[in-house]
CSV table of C-alpha atoms in Angstrom, one decimal:
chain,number,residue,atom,x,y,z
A,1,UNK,CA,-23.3,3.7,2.9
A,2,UNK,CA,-23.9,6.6,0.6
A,3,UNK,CA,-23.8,6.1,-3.3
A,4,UNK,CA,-24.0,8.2,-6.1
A,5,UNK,CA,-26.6,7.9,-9.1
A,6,UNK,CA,-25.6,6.7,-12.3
A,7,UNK,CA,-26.0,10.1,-13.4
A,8,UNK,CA,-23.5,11.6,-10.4
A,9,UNK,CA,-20.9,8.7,-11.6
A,10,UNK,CA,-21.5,9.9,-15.3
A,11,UNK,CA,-20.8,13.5,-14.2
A,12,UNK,CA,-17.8,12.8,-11.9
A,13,UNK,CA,-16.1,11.2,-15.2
A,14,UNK,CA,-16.9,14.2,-17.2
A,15,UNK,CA,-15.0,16.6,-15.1
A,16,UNK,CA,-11.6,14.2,-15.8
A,17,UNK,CA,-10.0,17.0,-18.0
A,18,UNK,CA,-10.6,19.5,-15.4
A,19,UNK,CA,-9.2,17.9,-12.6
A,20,UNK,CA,-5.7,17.1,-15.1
A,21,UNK,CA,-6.5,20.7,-15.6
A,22,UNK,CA,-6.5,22.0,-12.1
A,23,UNK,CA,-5.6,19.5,-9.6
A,24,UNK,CA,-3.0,20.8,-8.2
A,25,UNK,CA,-4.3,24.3,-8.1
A,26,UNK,CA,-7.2,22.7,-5.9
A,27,UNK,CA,-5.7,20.7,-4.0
A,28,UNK,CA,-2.7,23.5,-3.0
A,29,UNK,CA,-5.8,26.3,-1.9
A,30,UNK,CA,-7.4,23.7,0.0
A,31,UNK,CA,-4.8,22.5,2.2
A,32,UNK,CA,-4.1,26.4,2.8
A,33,UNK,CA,-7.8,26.9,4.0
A,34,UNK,CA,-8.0,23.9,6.0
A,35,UNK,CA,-5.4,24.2,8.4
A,36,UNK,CA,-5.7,28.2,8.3
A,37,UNK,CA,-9.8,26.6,9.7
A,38,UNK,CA,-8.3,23.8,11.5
A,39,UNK,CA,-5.1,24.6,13.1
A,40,UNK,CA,-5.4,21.8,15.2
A,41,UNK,CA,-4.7,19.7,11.8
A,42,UNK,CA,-1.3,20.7,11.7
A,43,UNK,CA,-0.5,17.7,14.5
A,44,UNK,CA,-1.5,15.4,11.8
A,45,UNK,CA,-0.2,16.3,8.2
A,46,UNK,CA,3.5,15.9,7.5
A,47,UNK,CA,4.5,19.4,7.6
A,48,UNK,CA,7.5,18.9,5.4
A,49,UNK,CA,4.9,17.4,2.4
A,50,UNK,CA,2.5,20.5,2.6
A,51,UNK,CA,6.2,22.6,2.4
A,52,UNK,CA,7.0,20.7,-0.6
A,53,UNK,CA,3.8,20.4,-2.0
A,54,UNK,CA,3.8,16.7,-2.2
A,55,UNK,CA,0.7,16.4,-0.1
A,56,UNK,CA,-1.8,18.4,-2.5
A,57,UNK,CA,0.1,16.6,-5.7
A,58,UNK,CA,-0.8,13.6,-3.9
A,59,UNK,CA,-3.8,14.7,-3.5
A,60,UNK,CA,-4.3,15.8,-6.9
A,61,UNK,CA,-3.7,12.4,-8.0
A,62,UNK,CA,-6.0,10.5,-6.0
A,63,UNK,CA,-9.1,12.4,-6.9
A,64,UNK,CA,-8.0,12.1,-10.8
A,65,UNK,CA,-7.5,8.3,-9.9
A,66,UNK,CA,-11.0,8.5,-8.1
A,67,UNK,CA,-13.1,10.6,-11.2
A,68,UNK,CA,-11.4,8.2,-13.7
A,69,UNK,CA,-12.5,5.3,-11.9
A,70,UNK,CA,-15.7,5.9,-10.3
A,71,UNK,CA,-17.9,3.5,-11.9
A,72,UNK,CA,-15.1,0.1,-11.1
A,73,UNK,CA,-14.2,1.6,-7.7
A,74,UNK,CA,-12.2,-2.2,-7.4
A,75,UNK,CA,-9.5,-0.5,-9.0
A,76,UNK,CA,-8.4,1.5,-6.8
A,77,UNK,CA,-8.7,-0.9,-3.5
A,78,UNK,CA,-4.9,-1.6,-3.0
A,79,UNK,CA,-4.5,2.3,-2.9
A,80,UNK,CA,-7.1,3.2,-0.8
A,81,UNK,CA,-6.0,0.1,1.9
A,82,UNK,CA,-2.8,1.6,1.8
A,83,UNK,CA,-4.0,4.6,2.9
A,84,UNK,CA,-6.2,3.2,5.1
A,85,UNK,CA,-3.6,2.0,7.4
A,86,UNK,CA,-2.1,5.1,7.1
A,87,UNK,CA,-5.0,6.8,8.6
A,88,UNK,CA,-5.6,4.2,11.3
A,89,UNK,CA,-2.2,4.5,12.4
A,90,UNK,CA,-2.8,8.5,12.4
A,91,UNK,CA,-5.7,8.1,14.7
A,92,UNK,CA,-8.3,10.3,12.0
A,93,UNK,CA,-11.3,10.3,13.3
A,94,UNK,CA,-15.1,10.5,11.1
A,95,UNK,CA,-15.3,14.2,11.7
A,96,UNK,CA,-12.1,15.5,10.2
A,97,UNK,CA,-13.9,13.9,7.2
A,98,UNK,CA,-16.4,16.4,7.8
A,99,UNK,CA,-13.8,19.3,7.5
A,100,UNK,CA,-12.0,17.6,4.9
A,101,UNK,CA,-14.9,17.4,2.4
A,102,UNK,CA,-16.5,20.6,3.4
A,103,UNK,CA,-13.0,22.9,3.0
A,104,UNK,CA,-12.6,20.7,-0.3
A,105,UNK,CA,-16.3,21.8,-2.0
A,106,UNK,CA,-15.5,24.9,-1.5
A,107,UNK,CA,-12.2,25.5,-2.8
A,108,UNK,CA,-13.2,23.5,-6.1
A,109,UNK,CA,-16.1,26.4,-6.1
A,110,UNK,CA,-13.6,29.0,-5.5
A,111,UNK,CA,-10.6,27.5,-8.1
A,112,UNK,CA,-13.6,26.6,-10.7
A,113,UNK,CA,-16.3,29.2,-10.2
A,114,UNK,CA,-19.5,29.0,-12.5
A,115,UNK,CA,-18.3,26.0,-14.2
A,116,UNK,CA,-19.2,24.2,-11.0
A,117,UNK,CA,-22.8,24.0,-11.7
A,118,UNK,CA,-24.7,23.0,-8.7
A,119,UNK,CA,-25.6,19.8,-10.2
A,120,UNK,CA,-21.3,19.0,-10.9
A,121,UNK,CA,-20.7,19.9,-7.1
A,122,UNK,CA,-24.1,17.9,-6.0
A,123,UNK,CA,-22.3,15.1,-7.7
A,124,UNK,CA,-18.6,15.3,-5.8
A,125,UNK,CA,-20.3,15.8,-3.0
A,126,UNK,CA,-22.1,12.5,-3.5
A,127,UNK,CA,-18.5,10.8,-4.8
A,128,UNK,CA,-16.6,12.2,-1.9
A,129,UNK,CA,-19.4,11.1,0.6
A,130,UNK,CA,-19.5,7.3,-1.1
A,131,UNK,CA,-15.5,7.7,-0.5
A,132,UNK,CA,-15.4,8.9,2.6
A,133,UNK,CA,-18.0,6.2,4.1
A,134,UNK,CA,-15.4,3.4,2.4
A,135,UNK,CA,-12.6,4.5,4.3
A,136,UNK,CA,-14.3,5.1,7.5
A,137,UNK,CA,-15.9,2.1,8.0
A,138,UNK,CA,-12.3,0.1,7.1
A,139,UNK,CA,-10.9,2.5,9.6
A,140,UNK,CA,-13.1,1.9,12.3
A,141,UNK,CA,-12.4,-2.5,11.3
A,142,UNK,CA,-8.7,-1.8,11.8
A,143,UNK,CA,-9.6,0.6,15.1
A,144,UNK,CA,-12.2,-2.4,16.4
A,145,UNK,CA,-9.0,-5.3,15.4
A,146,UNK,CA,-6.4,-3.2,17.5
A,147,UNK,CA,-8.0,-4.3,21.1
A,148,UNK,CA,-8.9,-1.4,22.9
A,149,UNK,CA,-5.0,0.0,21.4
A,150,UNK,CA,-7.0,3.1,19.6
A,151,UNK,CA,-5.1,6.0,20.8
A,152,UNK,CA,-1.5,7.5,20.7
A,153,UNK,CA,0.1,5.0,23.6
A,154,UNK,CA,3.3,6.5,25.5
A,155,UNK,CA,6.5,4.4,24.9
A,156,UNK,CA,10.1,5.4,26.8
A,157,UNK,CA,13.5,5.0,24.8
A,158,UNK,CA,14.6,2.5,26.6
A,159,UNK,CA,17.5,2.0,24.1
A,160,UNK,CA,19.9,3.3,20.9
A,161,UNK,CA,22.0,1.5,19.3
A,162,UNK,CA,23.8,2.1,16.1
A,163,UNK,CA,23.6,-0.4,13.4
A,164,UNK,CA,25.8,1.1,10.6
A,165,UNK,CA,27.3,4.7,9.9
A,166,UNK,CA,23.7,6.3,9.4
A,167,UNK,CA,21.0,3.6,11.1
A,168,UNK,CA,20.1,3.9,14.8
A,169,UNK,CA,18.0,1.6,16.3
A,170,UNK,CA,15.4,2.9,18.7
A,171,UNK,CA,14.1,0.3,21.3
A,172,UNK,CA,10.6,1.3,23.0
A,173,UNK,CA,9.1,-0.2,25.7
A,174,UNK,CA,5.5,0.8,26.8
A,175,UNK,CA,5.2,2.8,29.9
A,176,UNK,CA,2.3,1.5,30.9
A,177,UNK,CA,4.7,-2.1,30.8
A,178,UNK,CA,1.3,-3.8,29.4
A,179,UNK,CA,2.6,-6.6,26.9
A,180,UNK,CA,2.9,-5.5,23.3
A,181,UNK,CA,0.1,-7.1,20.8
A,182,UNK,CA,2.0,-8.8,17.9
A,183,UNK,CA,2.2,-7.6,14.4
A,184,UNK,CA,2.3,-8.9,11.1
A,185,UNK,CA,6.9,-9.0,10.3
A,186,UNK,CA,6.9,-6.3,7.9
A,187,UNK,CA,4.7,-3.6,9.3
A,188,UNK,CA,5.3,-0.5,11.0
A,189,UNK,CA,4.1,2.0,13.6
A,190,UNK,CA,3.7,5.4,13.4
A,191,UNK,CA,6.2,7.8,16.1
A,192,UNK,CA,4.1,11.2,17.0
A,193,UNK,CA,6.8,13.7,18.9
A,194,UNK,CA,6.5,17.5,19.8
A,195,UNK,CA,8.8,19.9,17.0
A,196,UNK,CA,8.4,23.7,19.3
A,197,UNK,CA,10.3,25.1,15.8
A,198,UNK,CA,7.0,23.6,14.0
A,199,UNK,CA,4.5,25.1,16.7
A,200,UNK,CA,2.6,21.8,16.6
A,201,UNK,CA,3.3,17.7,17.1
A,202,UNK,CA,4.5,16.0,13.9
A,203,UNK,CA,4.1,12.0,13.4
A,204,UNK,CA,5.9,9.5,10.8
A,205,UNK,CA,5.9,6.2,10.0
A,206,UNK,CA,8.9,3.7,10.7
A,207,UNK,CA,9.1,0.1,9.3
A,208,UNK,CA,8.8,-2.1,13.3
A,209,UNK,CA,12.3,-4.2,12.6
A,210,UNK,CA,12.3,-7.0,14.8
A,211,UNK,CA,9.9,-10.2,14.9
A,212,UNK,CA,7.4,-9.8,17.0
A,213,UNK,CA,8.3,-8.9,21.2
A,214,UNK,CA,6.0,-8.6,24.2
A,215,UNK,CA,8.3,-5.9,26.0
A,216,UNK,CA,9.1,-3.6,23.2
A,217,UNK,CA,9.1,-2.3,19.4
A,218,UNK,CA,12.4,-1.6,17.4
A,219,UNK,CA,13.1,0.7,14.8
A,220,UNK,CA,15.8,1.4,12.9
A,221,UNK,CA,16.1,5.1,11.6
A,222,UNK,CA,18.3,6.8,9.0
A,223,UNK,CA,19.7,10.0,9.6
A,224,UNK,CA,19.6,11.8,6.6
A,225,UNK,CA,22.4,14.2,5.6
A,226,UNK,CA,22.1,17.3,3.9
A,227,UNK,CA,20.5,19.5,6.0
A,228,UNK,CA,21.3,22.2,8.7
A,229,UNK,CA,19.3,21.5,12.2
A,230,UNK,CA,20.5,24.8,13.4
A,231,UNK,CA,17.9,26.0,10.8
A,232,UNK,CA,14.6,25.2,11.2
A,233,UNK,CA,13.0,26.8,8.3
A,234,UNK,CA,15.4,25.2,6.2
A,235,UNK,CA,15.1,21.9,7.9
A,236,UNK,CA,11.5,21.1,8.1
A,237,UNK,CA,11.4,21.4,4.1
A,238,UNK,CA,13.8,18.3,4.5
A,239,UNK,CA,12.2,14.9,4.3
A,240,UNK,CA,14.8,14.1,7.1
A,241,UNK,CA,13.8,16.2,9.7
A,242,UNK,CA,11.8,14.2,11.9
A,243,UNK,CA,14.7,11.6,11.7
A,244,UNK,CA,17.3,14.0,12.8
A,245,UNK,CA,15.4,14.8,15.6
A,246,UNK,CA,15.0,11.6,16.7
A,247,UNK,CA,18.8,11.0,16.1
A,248,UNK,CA,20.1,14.0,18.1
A,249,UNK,CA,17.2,15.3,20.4
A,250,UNK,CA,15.8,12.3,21.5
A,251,UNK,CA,17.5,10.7,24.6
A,252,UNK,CA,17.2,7.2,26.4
A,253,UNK,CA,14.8,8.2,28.8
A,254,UNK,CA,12.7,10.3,26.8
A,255,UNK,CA,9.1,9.5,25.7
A,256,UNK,CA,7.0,9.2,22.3
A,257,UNK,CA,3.8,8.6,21.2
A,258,UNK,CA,3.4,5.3,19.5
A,259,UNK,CA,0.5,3.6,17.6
A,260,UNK,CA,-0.4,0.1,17.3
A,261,UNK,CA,1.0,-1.8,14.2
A,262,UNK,CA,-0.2,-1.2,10.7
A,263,UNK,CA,0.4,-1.2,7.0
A,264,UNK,CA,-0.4,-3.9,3.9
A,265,UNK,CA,3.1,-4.9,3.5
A,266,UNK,CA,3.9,-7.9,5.4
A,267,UNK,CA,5.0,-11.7,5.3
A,268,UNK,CA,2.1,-14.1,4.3
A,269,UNK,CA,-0.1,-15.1,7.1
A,270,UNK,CA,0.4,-18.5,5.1
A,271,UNK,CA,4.6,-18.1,6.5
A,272,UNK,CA,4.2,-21.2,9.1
A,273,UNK,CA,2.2,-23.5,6.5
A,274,UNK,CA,4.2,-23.3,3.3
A,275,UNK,CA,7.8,-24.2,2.5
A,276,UNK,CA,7.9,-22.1,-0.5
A,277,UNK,CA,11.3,-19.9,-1.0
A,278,UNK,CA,11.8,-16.2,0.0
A,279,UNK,CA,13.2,-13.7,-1.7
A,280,UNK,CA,14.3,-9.8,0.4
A,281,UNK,CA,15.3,-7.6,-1.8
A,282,UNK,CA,16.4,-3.9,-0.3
A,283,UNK,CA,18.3,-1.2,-0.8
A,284,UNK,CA,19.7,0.9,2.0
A,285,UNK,CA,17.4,1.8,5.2
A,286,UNK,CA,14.6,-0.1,3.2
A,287,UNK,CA,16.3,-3.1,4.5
A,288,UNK,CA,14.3,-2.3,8.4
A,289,UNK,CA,11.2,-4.6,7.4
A,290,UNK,CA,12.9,-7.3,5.5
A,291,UNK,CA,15.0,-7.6,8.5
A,292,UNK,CA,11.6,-8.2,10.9
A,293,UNK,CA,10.3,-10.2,7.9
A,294,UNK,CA,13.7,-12.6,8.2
A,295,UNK,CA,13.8,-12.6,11.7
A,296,UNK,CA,10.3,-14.1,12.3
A,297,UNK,CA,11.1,-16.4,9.4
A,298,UNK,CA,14.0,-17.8,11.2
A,299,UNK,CA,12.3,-17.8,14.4
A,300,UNK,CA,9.5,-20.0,13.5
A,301,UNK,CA,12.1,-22.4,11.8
A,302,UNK,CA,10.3,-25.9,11.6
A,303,UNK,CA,10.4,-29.1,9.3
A,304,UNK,CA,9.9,-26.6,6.2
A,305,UNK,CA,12.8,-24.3,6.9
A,306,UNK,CA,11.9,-22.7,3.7
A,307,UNK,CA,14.7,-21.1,1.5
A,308,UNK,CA,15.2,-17.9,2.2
A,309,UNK,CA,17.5,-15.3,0.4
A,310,UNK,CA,19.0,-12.1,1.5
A,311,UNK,CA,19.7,-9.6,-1.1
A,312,UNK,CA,20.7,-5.9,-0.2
A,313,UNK,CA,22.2,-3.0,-2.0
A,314,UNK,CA,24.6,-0.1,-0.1
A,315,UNK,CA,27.0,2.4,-1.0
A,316,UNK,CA,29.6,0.3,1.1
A,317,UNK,CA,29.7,-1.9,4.2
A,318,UNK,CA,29.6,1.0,6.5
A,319,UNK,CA,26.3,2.0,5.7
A,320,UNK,CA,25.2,-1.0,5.6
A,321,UNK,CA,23.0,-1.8,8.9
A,322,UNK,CA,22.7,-5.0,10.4
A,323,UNK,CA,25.7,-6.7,8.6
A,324,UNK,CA,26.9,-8.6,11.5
A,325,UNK,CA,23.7,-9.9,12.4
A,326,UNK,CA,22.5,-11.1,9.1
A,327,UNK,CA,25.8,-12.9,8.6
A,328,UNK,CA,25.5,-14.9,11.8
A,329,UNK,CA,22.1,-15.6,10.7
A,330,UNK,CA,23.8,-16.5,7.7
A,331,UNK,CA,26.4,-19.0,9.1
A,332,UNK,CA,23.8,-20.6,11.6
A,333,UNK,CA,20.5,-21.0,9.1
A,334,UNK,CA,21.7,-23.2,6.3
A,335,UNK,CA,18.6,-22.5,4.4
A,336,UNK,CA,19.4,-18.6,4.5
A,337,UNK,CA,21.8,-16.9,2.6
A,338,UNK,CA,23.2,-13.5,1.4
A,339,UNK,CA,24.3,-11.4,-1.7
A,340,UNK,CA,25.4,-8.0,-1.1
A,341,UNK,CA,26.0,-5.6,-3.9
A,342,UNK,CA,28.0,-2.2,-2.9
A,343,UNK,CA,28.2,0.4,-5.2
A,344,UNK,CA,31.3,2.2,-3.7
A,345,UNK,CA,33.3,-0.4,-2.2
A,346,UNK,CA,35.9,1.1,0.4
A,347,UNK,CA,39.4,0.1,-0.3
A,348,UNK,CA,39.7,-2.1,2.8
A,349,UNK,CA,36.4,-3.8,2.0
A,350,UNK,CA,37.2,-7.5,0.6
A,351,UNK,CA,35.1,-8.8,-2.0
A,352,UNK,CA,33.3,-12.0,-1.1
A,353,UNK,CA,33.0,-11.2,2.6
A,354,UNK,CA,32.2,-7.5,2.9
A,355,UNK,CA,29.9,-7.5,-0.5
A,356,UNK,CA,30.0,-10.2,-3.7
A,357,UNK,CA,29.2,-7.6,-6.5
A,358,UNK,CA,29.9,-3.9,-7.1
A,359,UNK,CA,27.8,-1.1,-8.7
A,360,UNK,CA,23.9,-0.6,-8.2
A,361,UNK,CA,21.8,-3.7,-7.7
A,362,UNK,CA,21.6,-5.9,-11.0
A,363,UNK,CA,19.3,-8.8,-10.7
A,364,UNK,CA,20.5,-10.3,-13.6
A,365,UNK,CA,24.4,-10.7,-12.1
A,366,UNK,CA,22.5,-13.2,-9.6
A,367,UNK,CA,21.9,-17.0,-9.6
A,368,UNK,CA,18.3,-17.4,-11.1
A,369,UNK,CA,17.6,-20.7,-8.7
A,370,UNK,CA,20.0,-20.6,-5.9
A,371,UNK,CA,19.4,-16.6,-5.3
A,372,UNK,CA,15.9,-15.9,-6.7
A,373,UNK,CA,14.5,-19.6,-6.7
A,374,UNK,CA,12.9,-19.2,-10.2
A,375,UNK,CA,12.2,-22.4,-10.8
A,376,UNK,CA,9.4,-22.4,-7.8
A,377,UNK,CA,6.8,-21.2,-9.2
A,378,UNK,CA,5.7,-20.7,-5.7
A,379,UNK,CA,8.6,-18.3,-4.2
A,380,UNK,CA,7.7,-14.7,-2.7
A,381,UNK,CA,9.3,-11.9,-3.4
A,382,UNK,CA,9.4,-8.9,-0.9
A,383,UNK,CA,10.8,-5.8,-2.2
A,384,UNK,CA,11.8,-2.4,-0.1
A,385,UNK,CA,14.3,0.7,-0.7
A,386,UNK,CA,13.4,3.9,-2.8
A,387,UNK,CA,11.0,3.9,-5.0
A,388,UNK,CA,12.2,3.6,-8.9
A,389,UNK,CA,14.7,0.8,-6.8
A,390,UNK,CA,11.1,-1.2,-6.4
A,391,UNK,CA,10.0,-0.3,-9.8
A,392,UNK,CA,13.0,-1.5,-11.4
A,393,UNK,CA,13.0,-4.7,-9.6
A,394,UNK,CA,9.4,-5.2,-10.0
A,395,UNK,CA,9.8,-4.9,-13.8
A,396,UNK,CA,12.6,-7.2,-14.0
A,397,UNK,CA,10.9,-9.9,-12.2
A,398,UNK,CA,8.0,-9.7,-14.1
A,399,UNK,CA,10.1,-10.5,-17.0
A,400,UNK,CA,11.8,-13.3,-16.1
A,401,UNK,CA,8.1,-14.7,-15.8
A,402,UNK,CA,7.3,-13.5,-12.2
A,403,UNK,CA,2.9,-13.1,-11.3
A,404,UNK,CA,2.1,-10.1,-9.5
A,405,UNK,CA,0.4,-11.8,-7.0
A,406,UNK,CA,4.1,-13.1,-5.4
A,407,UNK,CA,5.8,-9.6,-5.7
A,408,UNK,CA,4.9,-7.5,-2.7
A,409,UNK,CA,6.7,-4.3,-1.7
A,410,UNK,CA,6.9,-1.0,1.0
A,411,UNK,CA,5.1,1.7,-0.9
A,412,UNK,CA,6.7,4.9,1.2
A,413,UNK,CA,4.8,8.2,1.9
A,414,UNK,CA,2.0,9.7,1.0
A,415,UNK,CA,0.3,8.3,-2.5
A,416,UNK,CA,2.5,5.4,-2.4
A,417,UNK,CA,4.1,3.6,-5.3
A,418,UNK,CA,2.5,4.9,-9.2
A,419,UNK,CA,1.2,2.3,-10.4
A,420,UNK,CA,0.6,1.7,-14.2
């Protein structure tokens, strides 16, 4: 694996200020190059984050993380497994490192001019090569752990089903009708479809929602409001957009591309082996994973039955997606049990049944043993929903005495969670 010299390191942590400097500036030109080079790119990055800019801030970010840290690299490995399992489940390959680096080089040259001495871009070239080697080889482990599964696989809607006023539920079944691989509850799978107003084939990732099946994948997708389909400019600057396609062009019958199962979020591998107490905390759609993460805990019910609590935040009960279900797991698991919080109640809703607390989630209005099993030193806690939601919750766990180490949560899109 390539490494750089002391000397490279010492150099890459000099050029700190310019990259807070001109990150973005960077990082902006260089997407614009590459895909102007690589067209054929444009299948691959979220069009809607290089719209937004999102995708070079990310970027940005991730090579100021990378310069600041070169020389304890350990820092940064939850970050770079989360993107890790991005990539996998994008299919990159070790050449479009190749591209990547070269198109990046030179637009560092072109943003910075003389000030990138050839021994500063000697050195980034080193870094991004040491980098690049890190994340290929873990690719290639996730690529060689999939089974042969290391291509987009065809799937057929073989179902839709609504599951509250906004969450559809997507069933796929392989065309091919091999049996599905498993998955770790919790993780998703990446849906690649063809978007002619784009000119190219756009892919996202959507939390798998079920416990494990051998005949299909579910997943349960928001349709986001607040944009016009009948505008395409305007509507693949939306973060929505691939959703609403799914939700109104996407038929039972019709096919997508599907990749295996990945992502570092998911229910310990010690699930069947400990009795220690659960904790799902969610808020809106992010409730998709918890509810794969609950069903597989109820499904492998044994002498533990460990204690499980359901906690979920909504506007009301109509938005709320898999309310009937979770109450008759509810009423026929004596070791689960729920607390809904709605922050707009409807008038016919009835306090008790259809939620137990109103306004935004509030951890302290909850039980500290019967709802988050405090006293356990033991209990997990699995967080999903938007992303100063997690924060929030994270912080306030922490304080009533919580270890990092048992607080796990979705980091959603590109960059993931910022972490302190």
């Amino acid at each position: 694996m390539a490494t750089i010299t002391p000397g490279q390191a010492k150099i890459i942590k000099a050029t700190v200020p310019v990259l807070a400097a001109h990150g973005n500036t960077i990082t902006k030109l260089f997407y614009a190059d590459l895909l102007r080079a690589h067209p054929e790119l444009k299948n691959v990055f979220n069009h809607t984050h290089q719209v937004t800019g999102h995708q070079s801030q990310a970027l940005a970010a991730a090579l100021y993380a990378y310069a600041s840290n070169i020389d304890d690299l350990g820092v940064l490995s939850p970050a770079l497994e989360l993107i890790c399992q991005k990539h996998a489940s994008l299919y990159i390959k070790p050449d479009q490192y190749e591209a990547v680096g070269t198109h990046l080089l030179a637009t560092m040259k072109v943003v910075l001019g003389d000030a990138l001495t050839p021994q500063i871009h000697d050195a980034w070239a080193a870094a991004y090569w040491q980098l690049a080697h890190i994340m290929i080889n873990r690719e290639q482990q996730l690529y060689d752990e999939a089974d042969s599964w290391t291509d987009w696989r065809q799937f057929r809607i073989a179902r839709k089903e609504a599951e509250s006023a906004e969450i559809t539920s997507f069933y796929l079944e392989p065309v091919d009708k091999k049996p599905l691989p498993t998955f770790k509850p919790g993780q998703y799978i990446s849906i690649r479809t063809a978007v002619p107003a784009l000119g190219s084939l756009q892919a996202r990732q959507y939390s798998l929602s079920d416990a494990p099946r051998a005949e299909y994948y579910r997943i349960s997708v928001k349709r986001e409001a607040g944009l016009n389909m009948d505008d395409p400019q305007q509507a693949a600057q939306h973060p929505g957009y691939i959703s609403n396609i799914l939700h109104t062009e996407r038929l039972v019958g019709d096919e997508l591309s599907v990749s295996h199962p990945y992502g570092d979020f998911f229910l310990d591998s010690t699930a069947g082996t400990t009795a220690a107490p659960v904790v799902l905390i969610s808020a809106g759609v992010g409730l998709t994973c918890l509810t794969a993460i609950l069903n597989a805990l109820v499904a492998q019910q044994d002498a533990l039955r460990r204690p499980v609590a359901w906690i979920h935040a909504a506007r009301d009960s109509s938005a709320r997606a898999f309310a009937t279900h979770v109450a008759g797991v509810v009423r026929e698991n004596a070791n689960v049990h729920a607390v809904l919080f709605n922050s707009a109640p409807a008038p016919q809703e009835v306090h008790g049944v259809d939620y137990h607390h109103v306004g935004r989630m509030n951890l302290d209005k909850l039980d500290k043993e019967r709802d988050l099993f405090l006293g356990d030193g033991a209990t997990e806690f699995y967080i999903c929903g938007p992303t100063q939601f997690m924060l929030d919750m994270e912080a306030r766990l922490k304080e009533y005495g919580v270890g990092p180490d048992r607080i796990k949560m979705e980091l959603f899109g590109t960059g993931g969670v910022p972490r302190v």
